[in-house]
Amino acid sequence: MTAITVTRKDGHITAVECDGHTDYGEEGEDIVCAALSSVVQTAVLGLMQIVGINVRLKRDEKRGYLNMELPELDEASRHDADIILGTMLCGISDLHEGFSKYIKLECL
């Protein structure tokens, strides 16, 4: 199971942690894990490459671990980050709804 923790401060997502593989299928064939990874990693890439935010990022692919934390942001970057991370949360929530046996979602 993948445990996902989304942390908010003052109504804004400030951190995301994903831990573990979903175990929906065999390694390399797990479509739920691949979908979840794509949603989260695309959001991280958008923050870094499109908005230009230097996120604090820790990853361990073997363990299935990703931790992303945002630094303090100006108003324009915060707006863009909210859109990207809100979209990411929609994707995660949709996957969680369909595969709650394999994904644990906690929003703080």
N, CA, C and O atoms as a GROMACS GRO file, in nm:
protein
  432
    1MET      N    1   0.084  -0.118   0.000
    1MET     CA    2   0.000   0.000   0.000
    1MET      C    3   0.088   0.124   0.000
    1MET      O    4   0.192   0.129   0.067
    2THR      N    5   0.046   0.224  -0.076
    2THR     CA    6   0.114   0.353  -0.075
    2THR      C    7   0.040   0.445   0.021
    2THR      O    8  -0.081   0.465   0.008
    3ALA      N    9   0.113   0.501   0.116
    3ALA     CA   10   0.057   0.600   0.209
    3ALA      C   11   0.097   0.738   0.160
    3ALA      O   12   0.215   0.767   0.142
    4ILE      N   13  -0.003   0.822   0.138
    4ILE     CA   14   0.021   0.958   0.090
    4ILE      C   15  -0.027   1.056   0.196
    4ILE      O   16  -0.141   1.047   0.244
    5THR      N   17   0.061   1.148   0.232
    5THR     CA   18   0.025   1.254   0.327
    5THR      C   19   0.043   1.386   0.256
    5THR      O   20   0.151   1.419   0.208
    6VAL      N   21  -0.065   1.463   0.252
    6VAL     CA   22  -0.064   1.596   0.193
    6VAL      C   23  -0.078   1.695   0.309
    6VAL      O   24  -0.176   1.690   0.383
    7THR      N   25   0.020   1.782   0.325
    7THR     CA   26   0.022   1.878   0.435
    7THR      C   27  -0.015   2.016   0.383
    7THR      O   28   0.036   2.062   0.280
    8ARG      N   29  -0.106   2.081   0.456
    8ARG     CA   30  -0.148   2.217   0.421
    8ARG      C   31  -0.114   2.313   0.533
    8ARG      O   32  -0.109   2.276   0.651
    9LYS      N   33  -0.090   2.437   0.494
    9LYS     CA   34  -0.070   2.545   0.590
    9LYS      C   35  -0.145   2.666   0.535
    9LYS      O   36  -0.121   2.708   0.421
   10ASP      N   37  -0.233   2.721   0.614
   10ASP     CA   38  -0.313   2.837   0.573
   10ASP      C   39  -0.388   2.812   0.442
   10ASP      O   40  -0.402   2.902   0.359
   11GLY      N   41  -0.436   2.688   0.424
   11GLY     CA   42  -0.514   2.653   0.306
   11GLY      C   43  -0.434   2.618   0.183
   11GLY      O   44  -0.492   2.589   0.078
   12HIS      N   45  -0.301   2.619   0.192
   12HIS     CA   46  -0.214   2.590   0.078
   12HIS      C   47  -0.138   2.460   0.103
   12HIS      O   48  -0.092   2.435   0.214
   13ILE      N   49  -0.126   2.376   0.000
   13ILE     CA   50  -0.045   2.255   0.012
   13ILE      C   51   0.101   2.297   0.019
   13ILE      O   52   0.150   2.372  -0.066
   14THR      N   53   0.170   2.249   0.123
   14THR     CA   54   0.310   2.285   0.145
   14THR      C   55   0.404   2.165   0.135
   14THR      O   56   0.524   2.182   0.119
   15ALA      N   57   0.348   2.044   0.145
   15ALA     CA   58   0.433   1.925   0.139
   15ALA      C   59   0.349   1.804   0.097
   15ALA      O   60   0.228   1.798   0.121
   16VAL      N   61   0.417   1.709   0.034
   16VAL     CA   62   0.355   1.584  -0.007
   16VAL      C   63   0.455   1.472   0.021
   16VAL      O   64   0.572   1.482  -0.015
   17GLU      N   65   0.407   1.367   0.086
   17GLU     CA   66   0.491   1.250   0.111
   17GLU      C   67   0.418   1.126   0.062
   17GLU      O   68   0.302   1.103   0.096
   18CYS      N   69   0.487   1.047  -0.019
   18CYS     CA   70   0.435   0.919  -0.068
   18CYS      C   71   0.532   0.812  -0.020
   18CYS      O   72   0.653   0.824  -0.038
   19ASP      N   73   0.478   0.707   0.042
   19ASP     CA   74   0.565   0.604   0.097
   19ASP      C   75   0.510   0.466   0.066
   19ASP      O   76   0.398   0.432   0.105
   20GLY      N   77   0.589   0.387  -0.004
   20GLY     CA   78   0.555   0.248  -0.032
   20GLY      C   79   0.498   0.228  -0.171
   20GLY      O   80   0.454   0.322  -0.237
   21HIS      N   81   0.500   0.103  -0.213
   21HIS     CA   82   0.443   0.064  -0.343
   21HIS      C   83   0.299   0.018  -0.320
   21HIS      O   84   0.265  -0.031  -0.212
   22THR      N   85   0.214   0.034  -0.420
   22THR     CA   86   0.073   0.000  -0.402
   22THR      C   87   0.050  -0.151  -0.393
   22THR      O   88  -0.045  -0.195  -0.329
   23ASP      N   89   0.136  -0.229  -0.457
   23ASP     CA   90   0.121  -0.376  -0.460
   23ASP      C   91  -0.006  -0.420  -0.531
   23ASP      O   92  -0.060  -0.527  -0.502
   24TYR      N   93  -0.054  -0.338  -0.624
   24TYR     CA   94  -0.170  -0.376  -0.705
   24TYR      C   95  -0.132  -0.485  -0.804
   24TYR      O   96  -0.213  -0.572  -0.835
   25GLY      N   97  -0.009  -0.479  -0.855
   25GLY     CA   98   0.037  -0.577  -0.953
   25GLY      C   99   0.184  -0.606  -0.933
   25GLY      O  100   0.247  -0.554  -0.841
   26GLU      N  101   0.238  -0.687  -1.020
   26GLU     CA  102   0.379  -0.722  -1.015
   26GLU      C  103   0.465  -0.598  -1.041
   26GLU      O  104   0.423  -0.506  -1.111
   27GLU      N  105   0.586  -0.598  -0.984
   27GLU     CA  106   0.678  -0.488  -1.007
   27GLU      C  107   0.701  -0.472  -1.158
   27GLU      O  108   0.727  -0.569  -1.228
   28GLY      N  109   0.692  -0.348  -1.204
   28GLY     CA  110   0.706  -0.321  -1.346
   28GLY      C  111   0.577  -0.333  -1.424
   28GLY      O  112   0.571  -0.294  -1.541
   29GLU      N  113   0.472  -0.388  -1.362
   29GLU     CA  114   0.342  -0.406  -1.428
   29GLU      C  115   0.228  -0.344  -1.346
   29GLU      O  116   0.110  -0.360  -1.381
   30ASP      N  117   0.263  -0.275  -1.239
   30ASP     CA  118   0.164  -0.221  -1.146
   30ASP      C  119   0.109  -0.088  -1.199
   30ASP      O  120   0.172   0.016  -1.184
   31ILE      N  121  -0.008  -0.094  -1.261
   31ILE     CA  122  -0.064   0.026  -1.325
   31ILE      C  123  -0.110   0.131  -1.224
   31ILE      O  124  -0.108   0.250  -1.254
   32VAL      N  125  -0.151   0.089  -1.105
   32VAL     CA  126  -0.194   0.185  -1.004
   32VAL      C  127  -0.073   0.262  -0.952
   32VAL      O  128  -0.078   0.384  -0.938
   33CYS      N  129   0.034   0.191  -0.923
   33CYS     CA  130   0.157   0.256  -0.876
   33CYS      C  131   0.212   0.350  -0.984
   33CYS      O  132   0.258   0.460  -0.954
   34ALA      N  133   0.208   0.306  -1.108
   34ALA     CA  134   0.258   0.388  -1.219
   34ALA      C  135   0.173   0.515  -1.234
   34ALA      O  136   0.227   0.623  -1.255
   35ALA      N  137   0.043   0.501  -1.224
   35ALA     CA  138  -0.046   0.617  -1.238
   35ALA      C  139  -0.022   0.717  -1.124
   35ALA      O  140  -0.012   0.837  -1.147
   36LEU      N  141  -0.014   0.666  -1.004
   36LEU     CA  142   0.008   0.750  -0.887
   36LEU      C  143   0.143   0.822  -0.898
   36LEU      O  144   0.152   0.942  -0.873
   37SER      N  145   0.246   0.748  -0.934
   37SER     CA  146   0.379   0.807  -0.950
   37SER      C  147   0.379   0.916  -1.057
   37SER      O  148   0.440   1.021  -1.040
   38SER      N  149   0.311   0.890  -1.167
   38SER     CA  150   0.304   0.989  -1.276
   38SER      C  151   0.237   1.118  -1.231
   38SER      O  152   0.285   1.226  -1.264
   39VAL      N  153   0.128   1.107  -1.159
   39VAL     CA  154   0.056   1.226  -1.113
   39VAL      C  155   0.145   1.310  -1.020
   39VAL      O  156   0.156   1.431  -1.037
   40VAL      N  157   0.207   1.245  -0.924
   40VAL     CA  158   0.288   1.317  -0.826
   40VAL      C  159   0.415   1.373  -0.889
   40VAL      O  160   0.450   1.489  -0.868
   41GLN      N  161   0.485   1.292  -0.966
   41GLN     CA  162   0.611   1.338  -1.025
   41GLN      C  163   0.590   1.445  -1.132
   41GLN      O  164   0.675   1.532  -1.148
   42THR      N  165   0.479   1.440  -1.203
   42THR     CA  166   0.448   1.547  -1.299
   42THR      C  167   0.425   1.679  -1.225
   42THR      O  168   0.468   1.784  -1.272
   43ALA      N  169   0.357   1.673  -1.112
   43ALA     CA  170   0.336   1.794  -1.031
   43ALA      C  171   0.470   1.851  -0.984
   43ALA      O  172   0.492   1.972  -0.991
   44VAL      N  173   0.559   1.765  -0.937
   44VAL     CA  174   0.691   1.810  -0.893
   44VAL      C  175   0.767   1.874  -1.009
   44VAL      O  176   0.828   1.981  -0.992
   45LEU      N  177   0.765   1.810  -1.125
   45LEU     CA  178   0.831   1.867  -1.243
   45LEU      C  179   0.771   2.002  -1.280
   45LEU      O  180   0.845   2.095  -1.315
   46GLY      N  181   0.639   2.014  -1.275
   46GLY     CA  182   0.574   2.142  -1.305
   46GLY      C  183   0.618   2.252  -1.210
   46GLY      O  184   0.645   2.364  -1.253
   47LEU      N  185   0.625   2.219  -1.082
   47LEU     CA  186   0.671   2.318  -0.983
   47LEU      C  187   0.813   2.363  -1.013
   47LEU      O  188   0.844   2.482  -1.008
   48MET      N  189   0.900   2.267  -1.044
   48MET     CA  190   1.041   2.297  -1.066
   48MET      C  191   1.068   2.362  -1.201
   48MET      O  192   1.136   2.464  -1.209
   49GLN      N  193   1.016   2.302  -1.307
   49GLN     CA  194   1.053   2.345  -1.442
   49GLN      C  195   0.963   2.454  -1.501
   49GLN      O  196   1.009   2.536  -1.580
   50ILE      N  197   0.839   2.455  -1.465
   50ILE     CA  198   0.746   2.554  -1.521
   50ILE      C  199   0.740   2.680  -1.432
   50ILE      O  200   0.752   2.792  -1.480
   51VAL      N  201   0.722   2.658  -1.301
   51VAL     CA  202   0.709   2.771  -1.209
   51VAL      C  203   0.846   2.819  -1.160
   51VAL      O  204   0.862   2.935  -1.124
   52GLY      N  205   0.944   2.729  -1.160
   52GLY     CA  206   1.079   2.767  -1.116
   52GLY      C  207   1.099   2.764  -0.966
   52GLY      O  208   1.182   2.837  -0.912
   53ILE      N  209   1.024   2.679  -0.898
   53ILE     CA  210   1.036   2.666  -0.752
   53ILE      C  211   1.142   2.561  -0.720
   53ILE      O  212   1.142   2.452  -0.777
   54ASN      N  213   1.231   2.595  -0.631
   54ASN     CA  214   1.334   2.503  -0.587
   54ASN      C  215   1.280   2.420  -0.469
   54ASN      O  216   1.306   2.450  -0.353
   55VAL      N  217   1.204   2.316  -0.502
   55VAL     CA  218   1.143   2.232  -0.398
   55VAL      C  219   1.251   2.149  -0.330
   55VAL      O  220   1.351   2.113  -0.391
   56ARG      N  221   1.228   2.118  -0.202
   56ARG     CA  222   1.313   2.025  -0.130
   56ARG      C  223   1.259   1.886  -0.160
   56ARG      O  224   1.143   1.856  -0.130
   57LEU      N  225   1.342   1.803  -0.219
   57LEU     CA  226   1.296   1.674  -0.269
   57LEU      C  227   1.384   1.561  -0.218
   57LEU      O  228   1.507   1.567  -0.227
   58LYS      N  229   1.319   1.459  -0.165
   58LYS     CA  230   1.387   1.336  -0.124
   58LYS      C  231   1.317   1.221  -0.194
   58LYS      O  232   1.194   1.215  -0.197
   59ARG      N  233   1.396   1.129  -0.251
   59ARG     CA  234   1.337   1.014  -0.321
   59ARG      C  235   1.417   0.888  -0.291
   59ARG      O  236   1.539   0.892  -0.275
   60ASP      N  237   1.346   0.779  -0.285
   60ASP     CA  238   1.407   0.645  -0.276
   60ASP      C  239   1.319   0.555  -0.362
   60ASP      O  240   1.217   0.504  -0.316
   61GLU      N  241   1.359   0.536  -0.488
   61GLU     CA  242   1.276   0.462  -0.583
   61GLU      C  243   1.253   0.318  -0.541
   61GLU      O  244   1.144   0.264  -0.559
   62LYS      N  245   1.355   0.254  -0.486
   62LYS     CA  246   1.341   0.114  -0.445
   62LYS      C  247   1.233   0.098  -0.337
   62LYS      O  248   1.153   0.005  -0.341
   63ARG      N  249   1.232   0.190  -0.243
   63ARG     CA  250   1.132   0.187  -0.134
   63ARG      C  251   0.997   0.242  -0.180
   63ARG      O  252   0.894   0.215  -0.117
   64GLY      N  253   0.997   0.318  -0.288
   64GLY     CA  254   0.874   0.383  -0.332
   64GLY      C  255   0.844   0.505  -0.247
   64GLY      O  256   0.730   0.528  -0.207
   65TYR      N  257   0.948   0.584  -0.221
   65TYR     CA  258   0.935   0.700  -0.132
   65TYR      C  259   0.964   0.829  -0.206
   65TYR      O  260   1.060   0.838  -0.282
   66LEU      N  261   0.879   0.930  -0.182
   66LEU     CA  262   0.901   1.064  -0.233
   66LEU      C  263   0.850   1.162  -0.128
   66LEU      O  264   0.738   1.149  -0.079
   67ASN      N  265   0.933   1.260  -0.096
   67ASN     CA  266   0.892   1.367  -0.006
   67ASN      C  267   0.927   1.498  -0.074
   67ASN      O  268   1.041   1.520  -0.114
   68MET      N  269   0.828   1.586  -0.087
   68MET     CA  270   0.845   1.714  -0.151
   68MET      C  271   0.794   1.822  -0.057
   68MET      O  272   0.681   1.815  -0.009
   69GLU      N  273   0.878   1.922  -0.032
   69GLU     CA  274   0.839   2.036   0.052
   69GLU      C  275   0.866   2.165  -0.023
   69GLU      O  276   0.969   2.180  -0.088
   70LEU      N  277   0.772   2.256  -0.013
   70LEU     CA  278   0.787   2.387  -0.077
   70LEU      C  279   0.856   2.485   0.016
   70LEU      O  280   0.833   2.482   0.137
   71PRO      N  281   0.941   2.572  -0.038
   71PRO     CA  282   0.997   2.681   0.043
   71PRO      C  283   0.891   2.791   0.057
   71PRO      O  284   0.780   2.777   0.006
   72GLU      N  285   0.926   2.898   0.125
   72GLU     CA  286   0.838   3.016   0.129
   72GLU      C  287   0.828   3.070  -0.014
   72GLU      O  288   0.928   3.074  -0.086
   73LEU      N  289   0.709   3.113  -0.054
   73LEU     CA  290   0.686   3.157  -0.192
   73LEU      C  291   0.629   3.296  -0.198
   73LEU      O  292   0.557   3.339  -0.107
   74ASP      N  293   0.661   3.368  -0.305
   74ASP     CA  294   0.596   3.496  -0.330
   74ASP      C  295   0.454   3.469  -0.379
   74ASP      O  296   0.418   3.354  -0.406
   75GLU      N  297   0.374   3.572  -0.390
   75GLU     CA  298   0.232   3.556  -0.423
   75GLU      C  299   0.209   3.490  -0.560
   75GLU      O  300   0.122   3.404  -0.572
   76ALA      N  301   0.286   3.529  -0.660
   76ALA     CA  302   0.268   3.472  -0.795
   76ALA      C  303   0.305   3.324  -0.797
   76ALA      O  304   0.232   3.243  -0.855
   77SER      N  305   0.417   3.289  -0.736
   77SER     CA  306   0.458   3.148  -0.732
   77SER      C  307   0.361   3.065  -0.649
   77SER      O  308   0.333   2.950  -0.683
   78ARG      N  309   0.310   3.123  -0.541
   78ARG     CA  310   0.213   3.053  -0.457
   78ARG      C  311   0.087   3.022  -0.537
   78ARG      O  312   0.032   2.912  -0.526
   79HIS      N  313   0.042   3.118  -0.616
   79HIS     CA  314  -0.076   3.098  -0.700
   79HIS      C  315  -0.054   2.982  -0.796
   79HIS      O  316  -0.138   2.893  -0.808
   80ASP      N  317   0.059   2.984  -0.866
   80ASP     CA  318   0.089   2.878  -0.962
   80ASP      C  319   0.104   2.742  -0.894
   80ASP      O  320   0.057   2.641  -0.945
   81ALA      N  321   0.170   2.741  -0.778
   81ALA     CA  322   0.187   2.616  -0.703
   81ALA      C  323   0.051   2.562  -0.658
   81ALA      O  324   0.029   2.441  -0.663
   82ASP      N  325  -0.039   2.650  -0.616
   82ASP     CA  326  -0.173   2.606  -0.575
   82ASP      C  327  -0.246   2.536  -0.689
   82ASP      O  328  -0.313   2.435  -0.668
   83ILE      N  329  -0.233   2.589  -0.809
   83ILE     CA  330  -0.301   2.528  -0.925
   83ILE      C  331  -0.242   2.391  -0.955
   83ILE      O  332  -0.316   2.294  -0.974
   84ILE      N  333  -0.110   2.382  -0.959
   84ILE     CA  334  -0.046   2.254  -0.989
   84ILE      C  335  -0.075   2.151  -0.881
   84ILE      O  336  -0.112   2.038  -0.911
   85LEU      N  337  -0.060   2.190  -0.754
   85LEU     CA  338  -0.080   2.094  -0.646
   85LEU      C  339  -0.228   2.060  -0.625
   85LEU      O  340  -0.260   1.949  -0.584
   86GLY      N  341  -0.316   2.154  -0.653
   86GLY     CA  342  -0.459   2.123  -0.648
   86GLY      C  343  -0.498   2.021  -0.753
   86GLY      O  344  -0.577   1.930  -0.728
   87THR      N  345  -0.441   2.037  -0.872
   87THR     CA  346  -0.466   1.940  -0.980
   87THR      C  347  -0.409   1.804  -0.942
   87THR      O  348  -0.472   1.701  -0.965
   88MET      N  349  -0.288   1.804  -0.884
   88MET     CA  350  -0.228   1.678  -0.838
   88MET      C  351  -0.319   1.609  -0.737
   88MET      O  352  -0.341   1.488  -0.745
   89LEU      N  353  -0.372   1.686  -0.641
   89LEU     CA  354  -0.458   1.627  -0.539
   89LEU      C  355  -0.586   1.571  -0.600
   89LEU      O  356  -0.637   1.470  -0.553
   90CYS      N  357  -0.640   1.635  -0.703
   90CYS     CA  358  -0.757   1.580  -0.773
   90CYS      C  359  -0.723   1.442  -0.831
   90CYS      O  360  -0.802   1.349  -0.818
   91GLY      N  361  -0.607   1.430  -0.895
   91GLY     CA  362  -0.565   1.302  -0.951
   91GLY      C  363  -0.543   1.196  -0.846
   91GLY      O  364  -0.586   1.082  -0.862
   92ILE      N  365  -0.477   1.233  -0.736
   92ILE     CA  366  -0.454   1.138  -0.627
   92ILE      C  367  -0.588   1.094  -0.567
   92ILE      O  368  -0.610   0.976  -0.544
   93SER      N  369  -0.676   1.189  -0.543
   93SER     CA  370  -0.807   1.158  -0.484
   93SER      C  371  -0.888   1.065  -0.572
   93SER      O  372  -0.955   0.975  -0.522
   94ASP      N  373  -0.883   1.087  -0.702
   94ASP     CA  374  -0.955   1.001  -0.796
   94ASP      C  375  -0.899   0.858  -0.792
   94ASP      O  376  -0.975   0.762  -0.790
   95LEU      N  377  -0.767   0.846  -0.790
   95LEU     CA  378  -0.706   0.713  -0.780
   95LEU      C  379  -0.741   0.648  -0.646
   95LEU      O  380  -0.770   0.528  -0.640
   96HIS      N  381  -0.739   0.726  -0.540
   96HIS     CA  382  -0.773   0.674  -0.407
   96HIS      C  383  -0.918   0.622  -0.404
   96HIS      O  384  -0.946   0.518  -0.346
   97GLU      N  385  -1.007   0.696  -0.468
   97GLU     CA  386  -1.148   0.655  -0.472
   97GLU      C  387  -1.164   0.519  -0.540
   97GLU      O  388  -1.243   0.436  -0.494
   98GLY      N  389  -1.092   0.497  -0.646
   98GLY     CA  390  -1.104   0.371  -0.720
   98GLY      C  391  -1.019   0.257  -0.665
   98GLY      O  392  -1.048   0.140  -0.692
   99PHE      N  393  -0.915   0.290  -0.588
   99PHE     CA  394  -0.820   0.188  -0.544
   99PHE      C  395  -0.782   0.208  -0.398
   99PHE      O  396  -0.664   0.201  -0.363
  100SER      N  397  -0.880   0.231  -0.312
  100SER     CA  398  -0.852   0.261  -0.171
  100SER      C  399  -0.788   0.144  -0.096
  100SER      O  400  -0.731   0.162   0.011
  101LYS      N  401  -0.798   0.025  -0.151
  101LYS     CA  402  -0.732  -0.091  -0.090
  101LYS      C  403  -0.580  -0.081  -0.106
  101LYS      O  404  -0.506  -0.146  -0.033
  102TYR      N  405  -0.534   0.000  -0.202
  102TYR     CA  406  -0.393   0.009  -0.236
  102TYR      C  407  -0.331   0.146  -0.206
  102TYR      O  408  -0.209   0.162  -0.210
  103ILE      N  409  -0.417   0.244  -0.178
  103ILE     CA  410  -0.371   0.382  -0.154
  103ILE      C  411  -0.438   0.434  -0.028
  103ILE      O  412  -0.560   0.432  -0.015
  104LYS      N  413  -0.355   0.483   0.066
  104LYS     CA  414  -0.407   0.550   0.185
  104LYS      C  415  -0.377   0.698   0.168
  104LYS      O  416  -0.262   0.736   0.148
  105LEU      N  417  -0.479   0.781   0.176
  105LEU     CA  418  -0.464   0.925   0.156
  105LEU      C  419  -0.501   0.998   0.284
  105LEU      O  420  -0.610   0.980   0.338
  106GLU      N  421  -0.409   1.081   0.330
  106GLU     CA  422  -0.433   1.162   0.450
  106GLU      C  423  -0.400   1.306   0.416
  106GLU      O  424  -0.290   1.336   0.369
  107CYS      N  425  -0.495   1.395   0.440
  107CYS     CA  426  -0.473   1.538   0.418
  107CYS      C  427  -0.474   1.608   0.553
  107CYS      O  428  -0.573   1.605   0.626
  108LEU      N  429  -0.362   1.670   0.584
  108LEU     CA  430  -0.349   1.739   0.715
  108LEU      C  431  -0.369   1.888   0.700
  108LEU      O  432  -0.362   1.962   0.798
   0.00000   0.00000   0.00000
